[in-house]
Amino acid sequence: MKNKILEKRKLAYGVHEFWIENPIVSKNAKAGQFVIFRLYENGERIPLTISAVNKDSFRVIVKAIGKSTYELCRLNKGDFILDVVGPLGMPSEVKYYGNALVIGGGVGIAAITPIVKELIKEKNNVDVILGGRSKEYIILENEFKNANNLYIVTDDGSLGEKAYPHQFMEKMIQEKNYDIIWAIGPSKMMKACSEVAKKHDIKIWVSLNSIMVDGTGMCGGCRVRIGNKLKYTCVDGPEFDGRLVDWESFEKRLNQYRKEEKIALSKYLQEVGEPTWL
Amino acid sequence: MAVKQRLKTIERNPNERNKDFNEVNLGYTQELAIEEAKRCLQCPNPTCVQGCPVGIDIPGFIKKIAEKDFEGSYKVLKKYNSLPAICGRVCPQEIQCEGSCVLNKVGQPISIGALERFIADWAINNNIEEDIIPEKRINKKIAIIGAGPAGLTTASELSKAGFSVDMYEVFHDVGGVLIYGIPEFRLPKSIVKKEAQLLKKLGVNIFTNIPVGLAIHPKELLEKYDAIFIGVGAGTPKFMDIEGTELNGVYSANEFLTRINLMKAYKFPQSDTPVKIGEKIVVIGGGNTAMDAARSALRLGANVTIVYRRSENEMPARKEEIKHAKEEGVKFQTLTQPVRYIGDENGNLIGIECIKMELGEPDESGRRKPIPIPNSNFIIEASVAIEAIGTNPNKLLLSQFDGLELNKWGYIKADEFGRTSIEKVFAGGDIVTGSATVILAMGAGKKAASVIKQALY
Ligand SMILES: Cc1cc2nc3c(=O)[nH]c(=O)nc-3n(C[C@H](O)[C@H](O)[C@H](O)COP(=O)(O)OP(=O)(O)OC[C@H]3O[C@@H](n4cnc5c(N)ncnc54)[C@H](O)[C@@H]3O)c2cc1C
Ligand SMILES: Cc1cc2nc3c(=O)[nH]c(=O)nc-3n(C[C@H](O)[C@H](O)[C@H](O)COP(=O)(O)OP(=O)(O)OC[C@H]3O[C@@H](n4cnc5c(N)ncnc54)[C@H](O)[C@@H]3O)c2cc1C
Ligand code: SF4
Ligand code: SF4
Ligand code: FES
């Protein structure tokens, strides 16, 4: 298992696409599942959603936000990833629902690509909303050509409508009946979309990016409260009904290591200088 | 009859060792080992052997130590136990071999564990290796799932018997709890590494980073292999699930220990994985895992208290570990049960509300049942709480294994030899018994290997 980087492409500032050779992952991966990378001895374990597969390789799209993802984005075609574990997590519950609305925000767009593809295969009518801070962050737009409708919204209006995804979603729900919704992106977006879905009483799947260690159900660090039950994101999820997620504690847990993350990144930047590769 | 006192092993000074992760117990010198070995009565009907789950010829290997034939002693040991350097260190000897030694009646038992460790270490230091060429090659393929003590033992036994063995492990390293749970200061990881190297030499194919169930479906394994051994451990931590369990700073012992042991968080920021320490850490529970978590936390500079709902007498941890923890400075607050975690506005733990307990009548476990004393609530300040209250079966594989029968606690149903409800599929270790011991897991692996051999030879 060599985990060679076959292709690498910059999609936006700090957002990079990687194709990694690993037949075990590519052969078994289903929509909604993820992998965990470790770049070197003493490196952290980094969970990443599997965004596509092709023969012996699979794709991840990485947003650089801290030391480990900065380092990952610095790797190039021909380099190797020390450890790749996967696929992990439960696959998305893809089946025939009827009308489906799928919302992707930021790098969350990478996560919805396989779900949209599968939903279409199951003969659903799929409408897609892509959201981003600005034009630059709307990625992979041409991978949604087979959707019934594709809408784009940006926070600053530089592409598509100027709106937040949940605002646009509200508008669409008023115009059309949806049987199922997926929303994957920053937690603020997933939370807002879940509130809208709850109001309209429609089931909504969100994919939680809890802080993980093993990803195998062994540590309990990724626990979230789902409708009063403790669940482990890595083995019970990562997708849950957004209407039942305890968003407040989920978001607080994401900030657990803020202080340590800052230390790690500034130490790294002192060592390597300007991250010109981002 | 005057019986000599058992000879003590060399232990590092508590105030020195509680600041680093180096091994606490340095074992015997050659002279001490020989002296201690000479104390053994060489009983014709050795009761100690009955206390050892793998039935090591204890008088046999001890006799060779007394005769200074260390290599001969090692050969005796290895016939019964493929991981003596590990068992000598972590077996609960006081309730097993040493607990059954006849000398208990008149004085102190032989230090069997320390002698076993002495010989194993001696063999490692002198590069003594057993003859590892199997008598014949057998054209049958075995899959081992999980590389903890159960899987490692089964793999080694079957490989020595000439089978072709593929071992699958989801982590990046082999060893199971030996590498992510039991801390370095009790069991140096270099010893586990050594055992892994030996397996590779034996010709076992080790595939790490493979979550069996998701990356390889059990059906595929059943098609590809002549027998499958499951040794995936107990693995999933329980939480008390009291108010505030989501707060930052609340850990399971598994997470806390994994961050430190496997991910080397004690070296942060030289290593990338962080762990919260803060000034005051409370560890909840009274087992070995609680002691390991408490002693690890202490080494990272915290002020550590163990909170346990019964009294010290009922603690399931080894007496020696309780003693070590106390010597090093861990405080004990017994007859105390947490009822609620208290957090600040950022979701960080700041305190634990507890209630005092008293002991009532014995319960199913035979231990006196703790009963809360009404209105005795009080608050302990803490920025980190570590729950060490037990585990449940890990479902990662089991949820994918159609037709595999489980018992009422969700562990795999298997007979004494590890036979499960599916032909060709065997299981052993914590995933069958629930959380137990290293030597029991190894014993289970050995038994399963013996029936697999019988079935496939
Ligand atoms: C199931 C899952 C799928 C994910 N998919 C993607 C993806 O497709 N693309 C992508 O860019 N990111 C994805 N993430 C998030 C990604 O794992 C984190 O951004 C990354 O681990 C951050 O590491 P860092 O050192 O760069 O940042 P840090 O400075 O360590 O942390 C920055 C932020 O990342 C989060 N984080 C830190 N450590 C972890 C960890 N071990 N596990 C999870 N989150 C952590 C923290 O909440 C923190 O706010 C996913 C996370 C999960 C759990
Ligand atoms: C902190 C702590 C301290 C302990 N101290 C002692 C002690 O002092 N003495 C003692 O005798 N016992 C001790 N124990 C108990 C002892 O470690 C266990 O009983 C023993 O390790 C069980 O062995 P096992 O092989 O059954 O499982 P494990 O050691 O749990 O190994 C199982 C392995 O399977 C892997 N795995 C799980 N699922 C999959 C999958 N789907 N695919 C691939 N791989 C998988 C896991 O990653 C793991 O490596 C302690 C336990 C803990 C947690
Ligand atoms: S394996 Fe464990 S129980 Fe058996 S003799 Fe050795 S230390 Fe004692
Ligand atoms: S019971 Fe004790 S004295 Fe007798 S053989 Fe065993 S170790 Fe030696
Ligand atoms: S990451 Fe450890 S249990 Fe989910």
PDB file of C-alpha atoms in Angstrom, chain B residues 186-423:
ATOM      1  CA  ARG B 186       4.826  -0.185  32.617  1.00  0.00           C
ATOM      2  CA  LEU B 187       5.520  -1.793  29.277  1.00  0.00           C
ATOM      3  CA  PRO B 188       8.125  -0.225  26.975  1.00  0.00           C
ATOM      4  CA  LYS B 189       6.879  -0.139  23.395  1.00  0.00           C
ATOM      5  CA  SER B 190      10.241  -1.381  22.156  1.00  0.00           C
ATOM      6  CA  ILE B 191       9.313  -4.805  23.561  1.00  0.00           C
ATOM      7  CA  VAL B 192       6.079  -4.914  21.574  1.00  0.00           C
ATOM      8  CA  LYS B 193       7.985  -3.791  18.449  1.00  0.00           C
ATOM      9  CA  LYS B 194      10.406  -6.654  18.935  1.00  0.00           C
ATOM     10  CA  GLU B 195       7.542  -9.153  19.011  1.00  0.00           C
ATOM     11  CA  ALA B 196       6.117  -7.671  15.832  1.00  0.00           C
ATOM     12  CA  GLN B 197       9.472  -8.044  14.097  1.00  0.00           C
ATOM     13  CA  LEU B 198       9.598 -11.656  15.150  1.00  0.00           C
ATOM     14  CA  LEU B 199       6.212 -12.258  13.550  1.00  0.00           C
ATOM     15  CA  LYS B 200       7.442 -10.779  10.304  1.00  0.00           C
ATOM     16  CA  LYS B 201      10.441 -13.082  10.443  1.00  0.00           C
ATOM     17  CA  LEU B 202       8.085 -15.985  10.888  1.00  0.00           C
ATOM     18  CA  GLY B 203       6.580 -14.966   7.578  1.00  0.00           C
ATOM     19  CA  VAL B 204       3.301 -13.495   8.805  1.00  0.00           C
ATOM     20  CA  ASN B 205       2.003 -10.892   6.356  1.00  0.00           C
ATOM     21  CA  ILE B 206       0.986  -7.890   8.428  1.00  0.00           C
ATOM     22  CA  PHE B 207      -1.469  -5.461   6.825  1.00  0.00           C
ATOM     23  CA  THR B 208      -1.930  -2.337   8.934  1.00  0.00           C
ATOM     24  CA  ASN B 209      -4.462   0.484   8.375  1.00  0.00           C
ATOM     25  CA  ILE B 210      -7.185  -1.965   7.330  1.00  0.00           C
ATOM     26  CA  PRO B 211     -10.602  -1.606   8.975  1.00  0.00           C
ATOM     27  CA  VAL B 212     -11.917  -5.124   8.405  1.00  0.00           C
ATOM     28  CA  GLY B 213     -15.657  -4.972   7.858  1.00  0.00           C
ATOM     29  CA  LEU B 214     -15.444  -1.751   5.855  1.00  0.00           C
ATOM     30  CA  ALA B 215     -12.266  -2.210   3.781  1.00  0.00           C
ATOM     31  CA  ILE B 216     -12.661  -5.953   3.430  1.00  0.00           C
ATOM     32  CA  HIS B 217     -16.041  -7.542   3.855  1.00  0.00           C
ATOM     33  CA  PRO B 218     -16.242 -10.726   5.966  1.00  0.00           C
ATOM     34  CA  LYS B 219     -17.728 -12.495   2.938  1.00  0.00           C
ATOM     35  CA  GLU B 220     -14.559 -11.834   1.018  1.00  0.00           C
ATOM     36  CA  LEU B 221     -12.466 -13.241   3.848  1.00  0.00           C
ATOM     37  CA  LEU B 222     -14.618 -16.360   4.012  1.00  0.00           C
ATOM     38  CA  GLU B 223     -14.039 -16.944   0.324  1.00  0.00           C
ATOM     39  CA  LYS B 224     -10.322 -16.295   0.452  1.00  0.00           C
ATOM     40  CA  TYR B 225      -9.246 -18.063   3.625  1.00  0.00           C
ATOM     41  CA  ASP B 226      -9.468 -21.540   5.112  1.00  0.00           C
ATOM     42  CA  ALA B 227      -9.930 -20.158   8.615  1.00  0.00           C
ATOM     43  CA  ILE B 228     -10.464 -16.749  10.213  1.00  0.00           C
ATOM     44  CA  PHE B 229      -9.533 -15.731  13.730  1.00  0.00           C
ATOM     45  CA  ILE B 230     -11.196 -12.638  15.224  1.00  0.00           C
ATOM     46  CA  GLY B 231      -9.308 -10.857  17.999  1.00  0.00           C
ATOM     47  CA  VAL B 232     -10.624  -7.310  17.759  1.00  0.00           C
ATOM     48  CA  GLY B 233     -10.714  -6.513  21.494  1.00  0.00           C
ATOM     49  CA  ALA B 234     -13.412  -4.987  23.660  1.00  0.00           C
ATOM     50  CA  GLY B 235     -12.587  -1.570  22.473  1.00  0.00           C
ATOM     51  CA  THR B 236     -15.481   0.902  22.818  1.00  0.00           C
ATOM     52  CA  PRO B 237     -15.470   3.064  25.963  1.00  0.00           C
ATOM     53  CA  LYS B 238     -18.517   3.493  28.183  1.00  0.00           C
ATOM     54  CA  PHE B 239     -19.433   6.833  29.664  1.00  0.00           C
ATOM     55  CA  MET B 240     -21.478   7.401  32.828  1.00  0.00           C
ATOM     56  CA  ASP B 241     -23.475   9.728  30.558  1.00  0.00           C
ATOM     57  CA  ILE B 242     -24.158  12.253  33.296  1.00  0.00           C
ATOM     58  CA  GLU B 243     -24.971  15.895  32.542  1.00  0.00           C
ATOM     59  CA  GLY B 244     -22.050  17.637  30.868  1.00  0.00           C
ATOM     60  CA  THR B 245     -20.440  14.587  29.264  1.00  0.00           C
ATOM     61  CA  GLU B 246     -19.953  16.633  26.055  1.00  0.00           C
ATOM     62  CA  LEU B 247     -17.799  19.235  27.820  1.00  0.00           C
ATOM     63  CA  ASN B 248     -14.248  19.820  26.629  1.00  0.00           C
ATOM     64  CA  GLY B 249     -11.841  18.201  29.040  1.00  0.00           C
ATOM     65  CA  VAL B 250     -13.986  15.125  29.631  1.00  0.00           C
ATOM     66  CA  TYR B 251     -12.162  12.095  28.227  1.00  0.00           C
ATOM     67  CA  SER B 252     -12.527   8.368  28.181  1.00  0.00           C
ATOM     68  CA  ALA B 253      -9.379   6.679  29.494  1.00  0.00           C
ATOM     69  CA  ASN B 254      -9.026   5.110  26.045  1.00  0.00           C
ATOM     70  CA  GLU B 255      -8.854   8.512  24.384  1.00  0.00           C
ATOM     71  CA  PHE B 256      -6.545  10.023  26.975  1.00  0.00           C
ATOM     72  CA  LEU B 257      -4.167   7.051  26.885  1.00  0.00           C
ATOM     73  CA  THR B 258      -4.271   6.741  23.079  1.00  0.00           C
ATOM     74  CA  ARG B 259      -3.401  10.397  22.643  1.00  0.00           C
ATOM     75  CA  ILE B 260      -0.451   9.932  24.983  1.00  0.00           C
ATOM     76  CA  ASN B 261       0.789   6.444  24.111  1.00  0.00           C
ATOM     77  CA  LEU B 262       0.026   5.908  20.451  1.00  0.00           C
ATOM     78  CA  MET B 263      -0.004   9.517  19.279  1.00  0.00           C
ATOM     79  CA  LYS B 264       2.785  10.720  21.614  1.00  0.00           C
ATOM     80  CA  ALA B 265       0.870  13.739  22.889  1.00  0.00           C
ATOM     81  CA  TYR B 266       3.328  14.013  25.757  1.00  0.00           C
ATOM     82  CA  LYS B 267       5.800  15.365  23.209  1.00  0.00           C
ATOM     83  CA  PHE B 268       3.453  18.073  21.869  1.00  0.00           C
ATOM     84  CA  PRO B 269       4.299  20.289  19.978  1.00  0.00           C
ATOM     85  CA  GLN B 270       7.157  18.047  18.788  1.00  0.00           C
ATOM     86  CA  SER B 271       4.401  15.597  17.975  1.00  0.00           C
ATOM     87  CA  ASP B 272       1.195  16.991  16.449  1.00  0.00           C
ATOM     88  CA  THR B 273      -1.537  15.467  18.604  1.00  0.00           C
ATOM     89  CA  PRO B 274      -2.442  17.532  21.673  1.00  0.00           C
ATOM     90  CA  VAL B 275      -3.978  16.468  24.968  1.00  0.00           C
ATOM     91  CA  LYS B 276      -5.501  18.689  27.657  1.00  0.00           C
ATOM     92  CA  ILE B 277      -3.719  18.702  30.970  1.00  0.00           C
ATOM     93  CA  GLY B 278      -4.495  21.731  33.114  1.00  0.00           C
ATOM     94  CA  GLU B 279      -3.801  21.815  36.815  1.00  0.00           C
ATOM     95  CA  LYS B 280      -6.301  19.449  38.291  1.00  0.00           C
ATOM     96  CA  ILE B 281      -7.244  16.123  36.800  1.00  0.00           C
ATOM     97  CA  VAL B 282      -9.816  13.748  38.186  1.00  0.00           C
ATOM     98  CA  VAL B 283      -9.808  10.114  37.104  1.00  0.00           C
ATOM     99  CA  ILE B 284     -13.023   8.185  37.668  1.00  0.00           C
ATOM    100  CA  GLY B 285     -12.809   4.451  38.326  1.00  0.00           C
ATOM    101  CA  GLY B 286     -10.780   1.959  40.315  1.00  0.00           C
ATOM    102  CA  GLY B 287      -9.336  -0.486  37.797  1.00  0.00           C
ATOM    103  CA  ASN B 288      -5.959  -0.829  36.116  1.00  0.00           C
ATOM    104  CA  THR B 289      -7.044   1.530  33.384  1.00  0.00           C
ATOM    105  CA  ALA B 290      -7.818   4.219  35.961  1.00  0.00           C
ATOM    106  CA  MET B 291      -4.367   3.764  37.531  1.00  0.00           C
ATOM    107  CA  ASP B 292      -2.675   3.979  34.132  1.00  0.00           C
ATOM    108  CA  ALA B 293      -4.568   7.149  33.229  1.00  0.00           C
ATOM    109  CA  ALA B 294      -3.857   8.735  36.626  1.00  0.00           C
ATOM    110  CA  ARG B 295      -0.168   7.928  36.554  1.00  0.00           C
ATOM    111  CA  SER B 296       0.128   9.185  32.969  1.00  0.00           C
ATOM    112  CA  ALA B 297      -1.599  12.448  33.884  1.00  0.00           C
ATOM    113  CA  LEU B 298       0.746  12.877  36.826  1.00  0.00           C
ATOM    114  CA  ARG B 299       3.725  12.579  34.517  1.00  0.00           C
ATOM    115  CA  LEU B 300       2.401  15.447  32.453  1.00  0.00           C
ATOM    116  CA  GLY B 301       2.566  17.668  35.503  1.00  0.00           C
ATOM    117  CA  ALA B 302      -1.003  17.624  36.798  1.00  0.00           C
ATOM    118  CA  ASN B 303      -2.355  17.293  40.290  1.00  0.00           C
ATOM    119  CA  VAL B 304      -4.309  14.027  40.076  1.00  0.00           C
ATOM    120  CA  THR B 305      -7.149  12.572  42.146  1.00  0.00           C
ATOM    121  CA  ILE B 306      -8.818   9.216  41.638  1.00  0.00           C
ATOM    122  CA  VAL B 307     -12.514   9.242  42.443  1.00  0.00           C
ATOM    123  CA  TYR B 308     -14.083   5.844  43.127  1.00  0.00           C
ATOM    124  CA  ARG B 309     -17.563   5.003  44.341  1.00  0.00           C
ATOM    125  CA  ARG B 310     -16.639   2.108  46.634  1.00  0.00           C
ATOM    126  CA  SER B 311     -13.743   1.867  49.091  1.00  0.00           C
ATOM    127  CA  GLU B 312     -10.152   1.045  48.285  1.00  0.00           C
ATOM    128  CA  ASN B 313     -10.695  -2.598  49.263  1.00  0.00           C
ATOM    129  CA  GLU B 314     -13.126  -3.069  46.401  1.00  0.00           C
ATOM    130  CA  MET B 315     -10.886  -1.507  43.751  1.00  0.00           C
ATOM    131  CA  PRO B 316     -10.350  -4.007  40.935  1.00  0.00           C
ATOM    132  CA  ALA B 317      -6.878  -2.642  40.133  1.00  0.00           C
ATOM    133  CA  ARG B 318      -3.802  -4.641  41.047  1.00  0.00           C
ATOM    134  CA  LYS B 319      -2.613  -3.815  44.555  1.00  0.00           C
ATOM    135  CA  GLU B 320       0.827  -3.099  43.204  1.00  0.00           C
ATOM    136  CA  GLU B 321      -0.528  -0.492  40.811  1.00  0.00           C
ATOM    137  CA  ILE B 322      -2.496   1.211  43.582  1.00  0.00           C
ATOM    138  CA  LYS B 323       0.690   1.292  45.626  1.00  0.00           C
ATOM    139  CA  HIS B 324       2.683   2.710  42.725  1.00  0.00           C
ATOM    140  CA  ALA B 325       0.074   5.371  42.076  1.00  0.00           C
ATOM    141  CA  LYS B 326       0.080   6.458  45.713  1.00  0.00           C
ATOM    142  CA  GLU B 327       3.862   6.541  45.964  1.00  0.00           C
ATOM    143  CA  GLU B 328       4.000   8.756  42.924  1.00  0.00           C
ATOM    144  CA  GLY B 329       1.540  11.238  44.359  1.00  0.00           C
ATOM    145  CA  VAL B 330      -1.916  10.320  43.055  1.00  0.00           C
ATOM    146  CA  LYS B 331      -4.608  11.189  45.610  1.00  0.00           C
ATOM    147  CA  PHE B 332      -7.521   8.880  46.280  1.00  0.00           C
ATOM    148  CA  GLN B 333     -11.043  10.000  47.028  1.00  0.00           C
ATOM    149  CA  THR B 334     -13.105   6.888  47.613  1.00  0.00           C
ATOM    150  CA  LEU B 335     -16.828   6.455  48.368  1.00  0.00           C
ATOM    151  CA  THR B 336     -17.503   9.272  45.957  1.00  0.00           C
ATOM    152  CA  GLN B 337     -19.613   9.288  42.804  1.00  0.00           C
ATOM    153  CA  PRO B 338     -19.720  12.062  40.177  1.00  0.00           C
ATOM    154  CA  VAL B 339     -23.261  13.175  39.334  1.00  0.00           C
ATOM    155  CA  ARG B 340     -22.722  16.158  37.033  1.00  0.00           C
ATOM    156  CA  TYR B 341     -19.966  17.906  35.095  1.00  0.00           C
ATOM    157  CA  ILE B 342     -19.866  21.667  35.327  1.00  0.00           C
ATOM    158  CA  GLY B 343     -18.582  23.794  32.446  1.00  0.00           C
ATOM    159  CA  ASP B 344     -17.858  27.439  31.661  1.00  0.00           C
ATOM    160  CA  GLU B 345     -19.423  29.434  28.830  1.00  0.00           C
ATOM    161  CA  ASN B 346     -16.931  28.021  26.301  1.00  0.00           C
ATOM    162  CA  GLY B 347     -17.875  24.465  27.111  1.00  0.00           C
ATOM    163  CA  ASN B 348     -14.709  23.770  29.110  1.00  0.00           C
ATOM    164  CA  LEU B 349     -14.889  21.622  32.219  1.00  0.00           C
ATOM    165  CA  ILE B 350     -14.314  23.508  35.472  1.00  0.00           C
ATOM    166  CA  GLY B 351     -15.699  21.190  38.131  1.00  0.00           C
ATOM    167  CA  ILE B 352     -17.421  17.946  38.990  1.00  0.00           C
ATOM    168  CA  GLU B 353     -20.373  17.694  41.306  1.00  0.00           C
ATOM    169  CA  CYS B 354     -20.072  14.524  43.366  1.00  0.00           C
ATOM    170  CA  ILE B 355     -22.093  12.745  45.987  1.00  0.00           C
ATOM    171  CA  LYS B 356     -20.726  10.802  48.948  1.00  0.00           C
ATOM    172  CA  MET B 357     -21.448   7.076  49.115  1.00  0.00           C
ATOM    173  CA  GLU B 358     -21.657   4.428  51.795  1.00  0.00           C
ATOM    174  CA  LEU B 359     -21.409   0.656  51.425  1.00  0.00           C
ATOM    175  CA  GLY B 360     -24.517  -1.471  51.740  1.00  0.00           C
ATOM    176  CA  GLU B 361     -25.155  -5.188  51.227  1.00  0.00           C
ATOM    177  CA  PRO B 362     -23.037  -7.209  48.767  1.00  0.00           C
ATOM    178  CA  ASP B 363     -24.367  -7.090  45.170  1.00  0.00           C
ATOM    179  CA  GLU B 364     -24.190  -9.642  42.290  1.00  0.00           C
ATOM    180  CA  SER B 365     -20.447  -9.095  42.003  1.00  0.00           C
ATOM    181  CA  GLY B 366     -20.041 -10.025  45.681  1.00  0.00           C
ATOM    182  CA  ARG B 367     -18.751  -6.577  46.476  1.00  0.00           C
ATOM    183  CA  ARG B 368     -20.636  -4.286  48.849  1.00  0.00           C
ATOM    184  CA  LYS B 369     -22.964  -2.052  46.926  1.00  0.00           C
ATOM    185  CA  PRO B 370     -22.337   1.688  47.064  1.00  0.00           C
ATOM    186  CA  ILE B 371     -25.378   3.753  48.103  1.00  0.00           C
ATOM    187  CA  PRO B 372     -25.526   7.546  47.775  1.00  0.00           C
ATOM    188  CA  ILE B 373     -25.820   9.534  51.014  1.00  0.00           C
ATOM    189  CA  PRO B 374     -28.613  12.076  50.489  1.00  0.00           C
ATOM    190  CA  ASN B 375     -27.633  15.752  50.517  1.00  0.00           C
ATOM    191  CA  SER B 376     -23.939  15.030  50.646  1.00  0.00           C
ATOM    192  CA  ASN B 377     -23.207  16.703  47.301  1.00  0.00           C
ATOM    193  CA  PHE B 378     -20.027  18.675  46.901  1.00  0.00           C
ATOM    194  CA  ILE B 379     -17.929  20.040  44.052  1.00  0.00           C
ATOM    195  CA  ILE B 380     -14.396  19.072  43.046  1.00  0.00           C
ATOM    196  CA  GLU B 381     -12.538  21.572  40.920  1.00  0.00           C
ATOM    197  CA  ALA B 382     -11.094  20.029  37.760  1.00  0.00           C
ATOM    198  CA  SER B 383     -10.214  21.036  34.213  1.00  0.00           C
ATOM    199  CA  VAL B 384      -9.900  17.460  33.000  1.00  0.00           C
ATOM    200  CA  ALA B 385     -11.945  14.400  33.933  1.00  0.00           C
ATOM    201  CA  ILE B 386     -11.040  10.937  32.682  1.00  0.00           C
ATOM    202  CA  GLU B 387     -13.658   8.214  32.822  1.00  0.00           C
ATOM    203  CA  ALA B 388     -12.247   4.716  33.238  1.00  0.00           C
ATOM    204  CA  ILE B 389     -15.430   2.801  33.887  1.00  0.00           C
ATOM    205  CA  GLY B 390     -15.203  -0.026  31.392  1.00  0.00           C
ATOM    206  CA  THR B 391     -15.816  -0.847  27.751  1.00  0.00           C
ATOM    207  CA  ASN B 392     -18.376  -2.330  25.374  1.00  0.00           C
ATOM    208  CA  PRO B 393     -17.722  -4.531  22.349  1.00  0.00           C
ATOM    209  CA  ASN B 394     -16.471  -2.636  19.323  1.00  0.00           C
ATOM    210  CA  LYS B 395     -19.041  -2.947  16.548  1.00  0.00           C
ATOM    211  CA  LEU B 396     -16.860  -1.875  13.631  1.00  0.00           C
ATOM    212  CA  LEU B 397     -16.475  -5.463  12.462  1.00  0.00           C
ATOM    213  CA  LEU B 398     -19.364  -7.195  14.249  1.00  0.00           C
ATOM    214  CA  SER B 399     -22.011  -5.001  12.615  1.00  0.00           C
ATOM    215  CA  GLN B 400     -20.817  -6.249   9.207  1.00  0.00           C
ATOM    216  CA  PHE B 401     -20.522  -9.927  10.092  1.00  0.00           C
ATOM    217  CA  ASP B 402     -23.824 -11.546   9.089  1.00  0.00           C
ATOM    218  CA  GLY B 403     -24.634 -14.751  10.898  1.00  0.00           C
ATOM    219  CA  LEU B 404     -22.056 -14.361  13.651  1.00  0.00           C
ATOM    220  CA  GLU B 405     -23.855 -15.050  16.915  1.00  0.00           C
ATOM    221  CA  LEU B 406     -23.300 -12.679  19.828  1.00  0.00           C
ATOM    222  CA  ASN B 407     -24.054 -13.145  23.532  1.00  0.00           C
ATOM    223  CA  LYS B 408     -26.400 -10.938  25.535  1.00  0.00           C
ATOM    224  CA  TRP B 409     -23.667  -8.374  26.200  1.00  0.00           C
ATOM    225  CA  GLY B 410     -22.888  -8.145  22.495  1.00  0.00           C
ATOM    226  CA  TYR B 411     -19.609 -10.084  22.601  1.00  0.00           C
ATOM    227  CA  ILE B 412     -18.946 -12.978  20.206  1.00  0.00           C
ATOM    228  CA  LYS B 413     -20.393 -16.284  21.309  1.00  0.00           C
ATOM    229  CA  ALA B 414     -17.555 -18.800  21.247  1.00  0.00           C
ATOM    230  CA  ASP B 415     -16.763 -22.060  22.990  1.00  0.00           C
ATOM    231  CA  GLU B 416     -13.673 -22.803  25.020  1.00  0.00           C
ATOM    232  CA  PHE B 417     -11.675 -23.292  21.839  1.00  0.00           C
ATOM    233  CA  GLY B 418     -12.877 -20.156  20.154  1.00  0.00           C
ATOM    234  CA  ARG B 419     -15.324 -21.878  17.798  1.00  0.00           C
ATOM    235  CA  THR B 420     -18.093 -19.475  16.796  1.00  0.00           C
ATOM    236  CA  SER B 421     -21.476 -19.985  15.169  1.00  0.00           C
ATOM    237  CA  ILE B 422     -19.831 -19.928  11.745  1.00  0.00           C
ATOM    238  CA  GLU B 423     -17.645 -22.763  10.577  1.00  0.00           C
TER     239      GLU B 423
END
